XYZ file of C-alpha atoms in Angstrom:
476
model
C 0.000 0.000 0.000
C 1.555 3.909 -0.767
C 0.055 6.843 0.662
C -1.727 7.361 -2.821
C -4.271 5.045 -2.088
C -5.097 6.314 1.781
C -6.995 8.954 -0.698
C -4.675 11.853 0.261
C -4.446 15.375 -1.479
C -2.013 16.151 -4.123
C 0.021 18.629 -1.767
C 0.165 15.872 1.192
C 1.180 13.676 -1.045
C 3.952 15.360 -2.498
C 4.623 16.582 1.285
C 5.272 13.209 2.609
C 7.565 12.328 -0.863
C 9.705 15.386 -0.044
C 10.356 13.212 3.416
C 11.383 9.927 1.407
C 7.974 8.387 3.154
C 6.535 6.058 0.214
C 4.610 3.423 2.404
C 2.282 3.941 5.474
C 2.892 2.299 8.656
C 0.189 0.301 10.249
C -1.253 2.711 12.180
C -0.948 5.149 9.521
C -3.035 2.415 7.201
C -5.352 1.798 9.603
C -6.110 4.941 11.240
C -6.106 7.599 8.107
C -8.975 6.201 6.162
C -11.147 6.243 9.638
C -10.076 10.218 10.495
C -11.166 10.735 7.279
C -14.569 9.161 7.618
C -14.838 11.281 10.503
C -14.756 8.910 13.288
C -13.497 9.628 16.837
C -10.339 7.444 17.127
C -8.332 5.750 19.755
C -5.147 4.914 18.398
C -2.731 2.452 19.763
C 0.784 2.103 18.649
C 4.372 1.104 19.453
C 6.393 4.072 19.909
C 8.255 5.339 17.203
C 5.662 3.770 14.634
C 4.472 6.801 12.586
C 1.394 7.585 14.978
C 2.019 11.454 14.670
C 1.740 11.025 11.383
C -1.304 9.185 11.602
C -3.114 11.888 12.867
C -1.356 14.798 11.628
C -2.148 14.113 7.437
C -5.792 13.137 7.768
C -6.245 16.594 10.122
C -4.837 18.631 7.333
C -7.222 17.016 4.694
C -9.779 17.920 6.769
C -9.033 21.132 7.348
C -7.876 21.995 3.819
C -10.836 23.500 2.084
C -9.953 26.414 4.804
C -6.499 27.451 3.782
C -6.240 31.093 2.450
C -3.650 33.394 2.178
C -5.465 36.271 4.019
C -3.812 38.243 6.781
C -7.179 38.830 8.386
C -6.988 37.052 12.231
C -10.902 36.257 11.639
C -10.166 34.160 8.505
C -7.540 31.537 10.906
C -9.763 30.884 14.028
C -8.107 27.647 15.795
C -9.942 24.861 13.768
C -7.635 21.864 15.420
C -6.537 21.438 18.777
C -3.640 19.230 19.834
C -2.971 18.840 23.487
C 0.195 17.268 24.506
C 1.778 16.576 27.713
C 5.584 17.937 27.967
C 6.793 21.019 25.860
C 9.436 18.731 23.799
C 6.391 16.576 22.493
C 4.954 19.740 21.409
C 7.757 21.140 19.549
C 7.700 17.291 18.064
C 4.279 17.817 17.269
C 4.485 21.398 15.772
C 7.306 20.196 13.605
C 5.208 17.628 12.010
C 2.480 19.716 11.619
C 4.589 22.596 9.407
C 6.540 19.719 7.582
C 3.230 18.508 6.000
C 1.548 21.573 5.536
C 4.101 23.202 3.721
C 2.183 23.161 0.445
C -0.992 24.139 1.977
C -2.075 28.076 3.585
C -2.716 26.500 6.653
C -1.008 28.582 10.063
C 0.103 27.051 12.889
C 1.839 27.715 16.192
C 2.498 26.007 19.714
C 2.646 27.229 22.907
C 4.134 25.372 26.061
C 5.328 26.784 29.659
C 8.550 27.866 30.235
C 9.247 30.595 28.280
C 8.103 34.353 27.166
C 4.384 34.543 26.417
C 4.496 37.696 24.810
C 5.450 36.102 21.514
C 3.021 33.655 21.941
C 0.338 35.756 22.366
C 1.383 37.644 19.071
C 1.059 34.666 16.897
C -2.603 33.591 18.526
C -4.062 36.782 17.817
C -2.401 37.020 14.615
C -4.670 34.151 13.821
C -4.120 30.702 13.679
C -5.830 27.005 11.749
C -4.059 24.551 14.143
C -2.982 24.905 17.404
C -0.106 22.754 19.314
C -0.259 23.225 23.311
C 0.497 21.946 26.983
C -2.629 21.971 29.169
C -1.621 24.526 31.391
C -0.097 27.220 28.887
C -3.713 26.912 27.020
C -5.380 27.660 30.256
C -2.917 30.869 31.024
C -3.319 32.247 27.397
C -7.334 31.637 27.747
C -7.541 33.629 30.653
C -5.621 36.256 29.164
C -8.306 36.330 26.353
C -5.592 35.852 23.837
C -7.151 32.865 21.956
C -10.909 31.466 21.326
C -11.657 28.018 21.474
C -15.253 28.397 20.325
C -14.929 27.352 16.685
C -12.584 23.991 17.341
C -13.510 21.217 15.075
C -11.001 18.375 15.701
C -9.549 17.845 19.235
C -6.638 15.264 19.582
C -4.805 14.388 22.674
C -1.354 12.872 22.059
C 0.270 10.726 24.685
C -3.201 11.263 26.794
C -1.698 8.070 29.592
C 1.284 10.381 30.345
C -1.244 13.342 30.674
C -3.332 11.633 33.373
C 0.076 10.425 34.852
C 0.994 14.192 35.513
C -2.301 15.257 37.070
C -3.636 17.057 33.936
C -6.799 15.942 34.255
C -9.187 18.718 35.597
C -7.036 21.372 33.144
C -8.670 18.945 30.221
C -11.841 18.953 31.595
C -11.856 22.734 31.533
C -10.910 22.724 28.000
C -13.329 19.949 27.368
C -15.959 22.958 28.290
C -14.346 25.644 26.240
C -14.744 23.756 22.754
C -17.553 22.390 20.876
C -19.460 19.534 21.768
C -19.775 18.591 18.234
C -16.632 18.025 17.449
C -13.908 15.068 16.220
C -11.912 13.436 19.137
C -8.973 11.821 19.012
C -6.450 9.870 21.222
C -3.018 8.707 20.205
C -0.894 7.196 22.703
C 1.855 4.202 22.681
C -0.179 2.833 25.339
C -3.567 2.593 27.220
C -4.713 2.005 30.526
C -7.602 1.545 32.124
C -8.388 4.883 32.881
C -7.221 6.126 29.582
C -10.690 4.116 28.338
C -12.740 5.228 31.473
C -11.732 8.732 29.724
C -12.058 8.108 26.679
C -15.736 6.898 27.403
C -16.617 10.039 28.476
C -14.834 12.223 25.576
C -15.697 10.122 22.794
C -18.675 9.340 20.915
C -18.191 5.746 19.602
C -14.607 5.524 19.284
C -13.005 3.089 16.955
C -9.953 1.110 18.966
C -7.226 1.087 16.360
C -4.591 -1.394 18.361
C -1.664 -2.427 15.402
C 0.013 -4.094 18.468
C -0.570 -5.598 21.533
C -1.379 -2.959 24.410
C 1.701 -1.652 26.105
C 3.965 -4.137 24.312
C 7.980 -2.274 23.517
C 9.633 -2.547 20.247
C 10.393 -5.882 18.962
C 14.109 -4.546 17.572
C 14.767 -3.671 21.370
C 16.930 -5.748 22.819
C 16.343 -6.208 27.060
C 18.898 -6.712 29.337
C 19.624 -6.226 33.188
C 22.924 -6.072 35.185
C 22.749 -6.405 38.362
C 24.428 -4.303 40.727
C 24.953 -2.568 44.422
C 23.200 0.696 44.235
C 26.677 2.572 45.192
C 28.586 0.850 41.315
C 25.718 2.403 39.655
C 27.637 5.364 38.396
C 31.000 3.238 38.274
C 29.591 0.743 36.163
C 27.806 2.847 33.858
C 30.755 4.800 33.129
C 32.478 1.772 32.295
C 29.606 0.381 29.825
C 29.958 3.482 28.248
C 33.706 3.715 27.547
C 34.284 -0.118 27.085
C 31.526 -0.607 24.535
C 32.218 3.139 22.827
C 28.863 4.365 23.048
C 28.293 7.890 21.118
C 24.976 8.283 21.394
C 23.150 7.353 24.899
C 19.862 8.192 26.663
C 19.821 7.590 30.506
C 16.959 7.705 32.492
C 16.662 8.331 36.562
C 13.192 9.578 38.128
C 14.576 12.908 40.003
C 15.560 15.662 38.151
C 18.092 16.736 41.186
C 19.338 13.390 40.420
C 19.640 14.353 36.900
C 21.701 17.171 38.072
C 24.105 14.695 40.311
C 25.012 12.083 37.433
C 25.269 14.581 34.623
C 28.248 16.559 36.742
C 29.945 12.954 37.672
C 29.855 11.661 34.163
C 31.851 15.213 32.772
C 34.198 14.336 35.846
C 34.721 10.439 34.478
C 35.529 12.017 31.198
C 31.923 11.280 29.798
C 30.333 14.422 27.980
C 27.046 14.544 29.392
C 24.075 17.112 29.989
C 20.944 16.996 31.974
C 17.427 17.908 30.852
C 14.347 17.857 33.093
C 11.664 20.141 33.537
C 13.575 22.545 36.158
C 15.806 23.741 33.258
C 14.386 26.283 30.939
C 13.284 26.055 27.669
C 17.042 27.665 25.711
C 18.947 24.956 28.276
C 16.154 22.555 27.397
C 16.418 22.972 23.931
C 20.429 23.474 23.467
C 20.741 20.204 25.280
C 18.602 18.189 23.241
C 20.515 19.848 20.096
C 23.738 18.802 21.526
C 23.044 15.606 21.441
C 21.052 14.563 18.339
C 24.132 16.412 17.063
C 26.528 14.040 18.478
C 28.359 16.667 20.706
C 26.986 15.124 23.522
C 27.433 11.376 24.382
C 24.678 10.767 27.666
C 21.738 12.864 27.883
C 20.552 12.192 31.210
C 16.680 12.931 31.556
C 13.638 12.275 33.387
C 10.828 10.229 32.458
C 8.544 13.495 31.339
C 11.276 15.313 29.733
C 11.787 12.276 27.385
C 8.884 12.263 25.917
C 9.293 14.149 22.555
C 13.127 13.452 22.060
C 12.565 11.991 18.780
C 15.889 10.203 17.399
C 15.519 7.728 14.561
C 18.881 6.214 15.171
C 19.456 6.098 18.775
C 21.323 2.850 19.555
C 21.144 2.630 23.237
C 19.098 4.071 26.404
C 19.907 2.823 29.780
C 17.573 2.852 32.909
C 19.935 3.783 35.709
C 16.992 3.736 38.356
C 13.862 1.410 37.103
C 10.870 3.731 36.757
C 8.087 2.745 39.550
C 5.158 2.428 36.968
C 5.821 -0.752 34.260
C 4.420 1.664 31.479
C 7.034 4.010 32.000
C 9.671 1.404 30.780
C 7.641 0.762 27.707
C 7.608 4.844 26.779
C 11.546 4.659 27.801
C 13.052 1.948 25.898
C 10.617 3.237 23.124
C 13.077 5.917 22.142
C 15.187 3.140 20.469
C 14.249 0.750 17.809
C 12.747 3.454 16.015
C 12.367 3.357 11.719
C 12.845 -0.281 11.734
C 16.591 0.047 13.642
C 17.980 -2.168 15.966
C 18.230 -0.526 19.633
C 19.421 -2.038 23.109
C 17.773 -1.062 26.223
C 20.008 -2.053 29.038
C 19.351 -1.964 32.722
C 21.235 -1.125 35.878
C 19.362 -3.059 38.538
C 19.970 -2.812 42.298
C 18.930 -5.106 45.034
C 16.293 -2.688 46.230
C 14.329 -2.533 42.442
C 14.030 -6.377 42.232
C 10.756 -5.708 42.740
C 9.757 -3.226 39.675
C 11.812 -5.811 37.792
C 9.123 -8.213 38.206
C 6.237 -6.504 37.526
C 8.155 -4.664 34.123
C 8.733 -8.817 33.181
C 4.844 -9.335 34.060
C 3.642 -6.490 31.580
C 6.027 -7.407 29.130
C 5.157 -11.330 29.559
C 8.671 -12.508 29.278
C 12.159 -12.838 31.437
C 14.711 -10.049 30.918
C 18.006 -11.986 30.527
C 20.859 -10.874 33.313
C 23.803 -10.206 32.246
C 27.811 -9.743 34.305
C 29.870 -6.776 33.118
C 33.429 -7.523 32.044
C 36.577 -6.532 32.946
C 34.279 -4.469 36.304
C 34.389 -5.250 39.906
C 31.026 -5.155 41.267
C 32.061 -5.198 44.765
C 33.878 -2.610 44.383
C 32.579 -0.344 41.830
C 35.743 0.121 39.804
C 37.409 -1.703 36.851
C 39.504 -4.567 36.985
C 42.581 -3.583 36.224
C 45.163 -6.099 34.841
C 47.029 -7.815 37.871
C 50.698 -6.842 38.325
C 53.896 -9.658 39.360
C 54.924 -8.298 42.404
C 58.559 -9.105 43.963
C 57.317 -12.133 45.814
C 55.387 -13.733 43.383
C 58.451 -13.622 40.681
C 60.375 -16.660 40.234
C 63.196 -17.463 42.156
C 66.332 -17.792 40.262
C 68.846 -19.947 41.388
C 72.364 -18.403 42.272
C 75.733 -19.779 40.229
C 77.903 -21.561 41.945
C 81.265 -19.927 40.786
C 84.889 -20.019 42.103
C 85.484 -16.671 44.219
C 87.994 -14.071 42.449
C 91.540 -14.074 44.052
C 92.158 -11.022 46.125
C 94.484 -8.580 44.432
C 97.599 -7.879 46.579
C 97.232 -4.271 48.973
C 99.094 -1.349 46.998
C 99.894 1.554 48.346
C 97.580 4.255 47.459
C 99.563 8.069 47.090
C 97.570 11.069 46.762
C 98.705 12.472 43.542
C 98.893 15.991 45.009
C 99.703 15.880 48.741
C 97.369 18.495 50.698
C 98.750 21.675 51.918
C 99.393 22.251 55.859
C 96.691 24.488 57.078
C 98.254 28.190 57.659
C 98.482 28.861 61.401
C 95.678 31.164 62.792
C 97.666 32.826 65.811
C 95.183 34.767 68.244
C 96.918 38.545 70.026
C 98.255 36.096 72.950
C 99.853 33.535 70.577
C 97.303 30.379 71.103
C 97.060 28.353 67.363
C 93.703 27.922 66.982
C 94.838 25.915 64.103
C 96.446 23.178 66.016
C 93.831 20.289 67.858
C 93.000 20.946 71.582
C 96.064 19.983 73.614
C 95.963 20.164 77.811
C 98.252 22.694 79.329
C 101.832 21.045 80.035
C 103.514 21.757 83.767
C 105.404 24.786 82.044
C 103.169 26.713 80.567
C 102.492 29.959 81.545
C 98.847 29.993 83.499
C 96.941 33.386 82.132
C 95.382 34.946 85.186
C 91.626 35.602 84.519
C 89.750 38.751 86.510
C 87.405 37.486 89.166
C 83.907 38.077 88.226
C 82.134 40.179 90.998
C 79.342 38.298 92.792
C 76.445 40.832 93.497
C 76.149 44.269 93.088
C 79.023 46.683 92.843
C 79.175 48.471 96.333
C 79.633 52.019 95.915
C 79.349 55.242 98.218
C 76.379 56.253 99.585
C 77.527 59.810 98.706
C 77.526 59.114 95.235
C 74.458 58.391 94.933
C 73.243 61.137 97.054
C 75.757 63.592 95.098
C 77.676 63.922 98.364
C 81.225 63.808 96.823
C 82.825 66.680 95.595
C 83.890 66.469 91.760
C 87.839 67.353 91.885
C 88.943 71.021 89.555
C 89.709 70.087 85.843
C 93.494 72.419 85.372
């Protein structure tokens, strides 16, 4: 099957050619003809499958016969509403959006928290067809009467599980009362829980299930493996995996975003290029991180499980879970940022004794056993590599001695300074002792020099002196 017979447009068609796109996936396939026929959808797909896609080119069919080139704000009222859950997913989404409308004069814009409103407020009342946006942005630019909500034909909520997961709920209920009733509704997701179809119930009007996989089941080109591992090698070992297997491009995942912080400054200190992103960071930091390292000029990207979603890299080989996340969904959505496109991708996992537990139920959802695996040339214990062992003095062979006859003794010559030293010069003192001659005692003869006594006490003098009594004798 192409896209030519999904019955799109001429300028969607030649849209998705300018991509290299000549076959739909099968959510695409499935889920196109059925937006088309105007049915509220709820679309379930492996991650990395095409599923923006799927709802992005049937949208802009729909909303075709309303392109015009007219600067007028009442000619672009918001038509299409897509609600996503993180600001990266929406930048994802608004991406998508201009790279298939490019041959149609349909507007679009996003808005997301974070950043300036100002400009975002510009481009709303500027008019706009299609509108990208996080819950609670939407809500701040509706009470700011910047945008109307009252002429909204399609509504679709993209990663709606993750939404619910954040507490989002009672900011899409409010929206739910700002749009239409009649309208199109649609929900995309890479997976579904229960209360995503409690939800859905009450949003939808008939949906059609569109499921091209089995609910919440990962990649099949992911490859899952554990290592198992004290809690204080983590950061040790992951270094090491890094460095031994030359890994350029990885995504590591904790659940804090101080934690985020903590790895990101020890990996630069192990010699690792790495950057954090979370939701703490601002958009810029957010945004030159992410650049970094699709780029390559970062190796680990150390995120958070909502900052994640919307990192969109068709080749990313590897993405490690340094802490397990505490939901079993949340491993699905992380390991789904690798085998993406139909690429191979490893999702490895650094296990401690503590997360045994989330281990087991991630195994349950997945309905299979993650093989364990032991690191090489790493010291567990610990938490530093094995280094190669040295021979130390006492573990060197012995060598035996020779037994050989012992050299005769050369005969004692007599050894003659070639230049006999100089007598010292005699140092004489005023009284004529050598000082240059050793100490010798004092011979029977010698003259005896008669030293002053030394005075014991004070030196008595008259008691007229001191009371000026004595007469001071005529100078002649």
């Amino acid at each position: 099957m192409s896209f030519a017979d999904l019955n799109l447009i001429p300028e969607l068609q030649r849209a998705v050619a300018d991509e290299g796109y000549t076959e739909p996936t099968p959510i695409q396939a499935k889920a196109i003809p059925a937006v088309l026929e105007r049915r509220d959808i709820m679309g379930c797909a492996q991650t990395g499958t095409g599923k923006t896609a799927g709802f992005t080119l049937p949208m802009l069919q729909l909303l075709a016969p309303y392109a015009n080139s007219s600067p007028s704000p009442a000619r672009h009222p918001v038509r299409a509403l897509i609600l996503t859950p993180t600001r990266e997913l929406a930048a994802q989404v608004s991406d998508s959006v201009r790279t298939y409308s490019k041959h149609l004069k349909l507007r679009s814009t996003v808005v997301y928290g974070g950043v300036d409103m100002t400009p975002q407020t510009k481009a709303l009342r500027e008019g706009v067809d299609i509108l990208i946006a996080t819950p609670g942005r939407l809500l701040d630019h509706v009470q700011q009467k910047s945008v109307s909500l009252g002429q909204v034909e399609i509504l679709i909520l993209d990663e709606a599980d993750r939404m619910l997961d954040m507490g989002f709920l009672p900011d899409i209920r409010r929206i739910m009362g700002l749009i239409p009733t009649q309208r199109q509704s649609l929900l995309f997701s890479a997976t579904f829980s229960e209360d995503i179809k409690k939800l859905a119930n009450q949003l939808l009007r008939n949906p059609l299930l569109i499921e091209v996989a089995r609910r919440n089941a990962p990649a099949d080109l992911v490859e899952h493996q554990v290592y198992e591992t004290p809690a204080a090698s983590k950061r040790a070992l992951l270094a090491h995996l890094i460095r031994s297997r030359d890994m350029k491009q990885v995504l590591v995942f904790l659940r804090m975003k101080k934690d985020c912080n903590k790895l990101a400054r020890e990996l630069v200190r192990d010699g690792i290029n790495a950057t954090a992103i979370h939701s703490d960071r601002t958009q810029a930091e957010r945004e030159l991180a992410l650049a970094d390292f699709k780029e390559g000029r970062t190796t680990a990207l150390v995120a958070t499980d909502i900052a994640a979603r919307g990192i969109d890299i068709a080749e990313l080989p590897f993405v490690i879970n340094y802490e397990l996340p505490y939901t079993p969904e949340d491993y699905v959505h992380r390991i789904g940022r690798t085998g993406r496109a139909g690429l191979p991708g490893e999702a490895i996992s650094l296990m401690s004794p503590d997360e045994e537990r989330l281990l087991t139920e991630i195994e349950k959802l997945l309905k299979r056993a993650i093989p364990r695996k032991t690191p090489d040339n790493f010291d567990l214990d610990r938490g530093r590599e094995q280094r190669p062992r040295r021979e130390t003095r006492n573990e060197a062979p012995r060598r035996e001695p020779q037994q050989t006859a012992p050299a005769p003794r050369p005969a004692a010559q007599a050894q003659t300074p070639a230049h006999s030293p100089s007598p010292p010069k005699p140092q004489r003192a005023s009284d004529g002792f050598d000082f240059s001659k050793p100490y010798q005692p004092a011979s029977a003869g010698s003259p005896v020099v008669q030293k002053p006594p030394v005075s014991q006490g004070r030196t008595r003098r008259p008691a007229a002196a001191l009371l000026g009594g004595l007469a001071v004798k005529d100078k002649k």
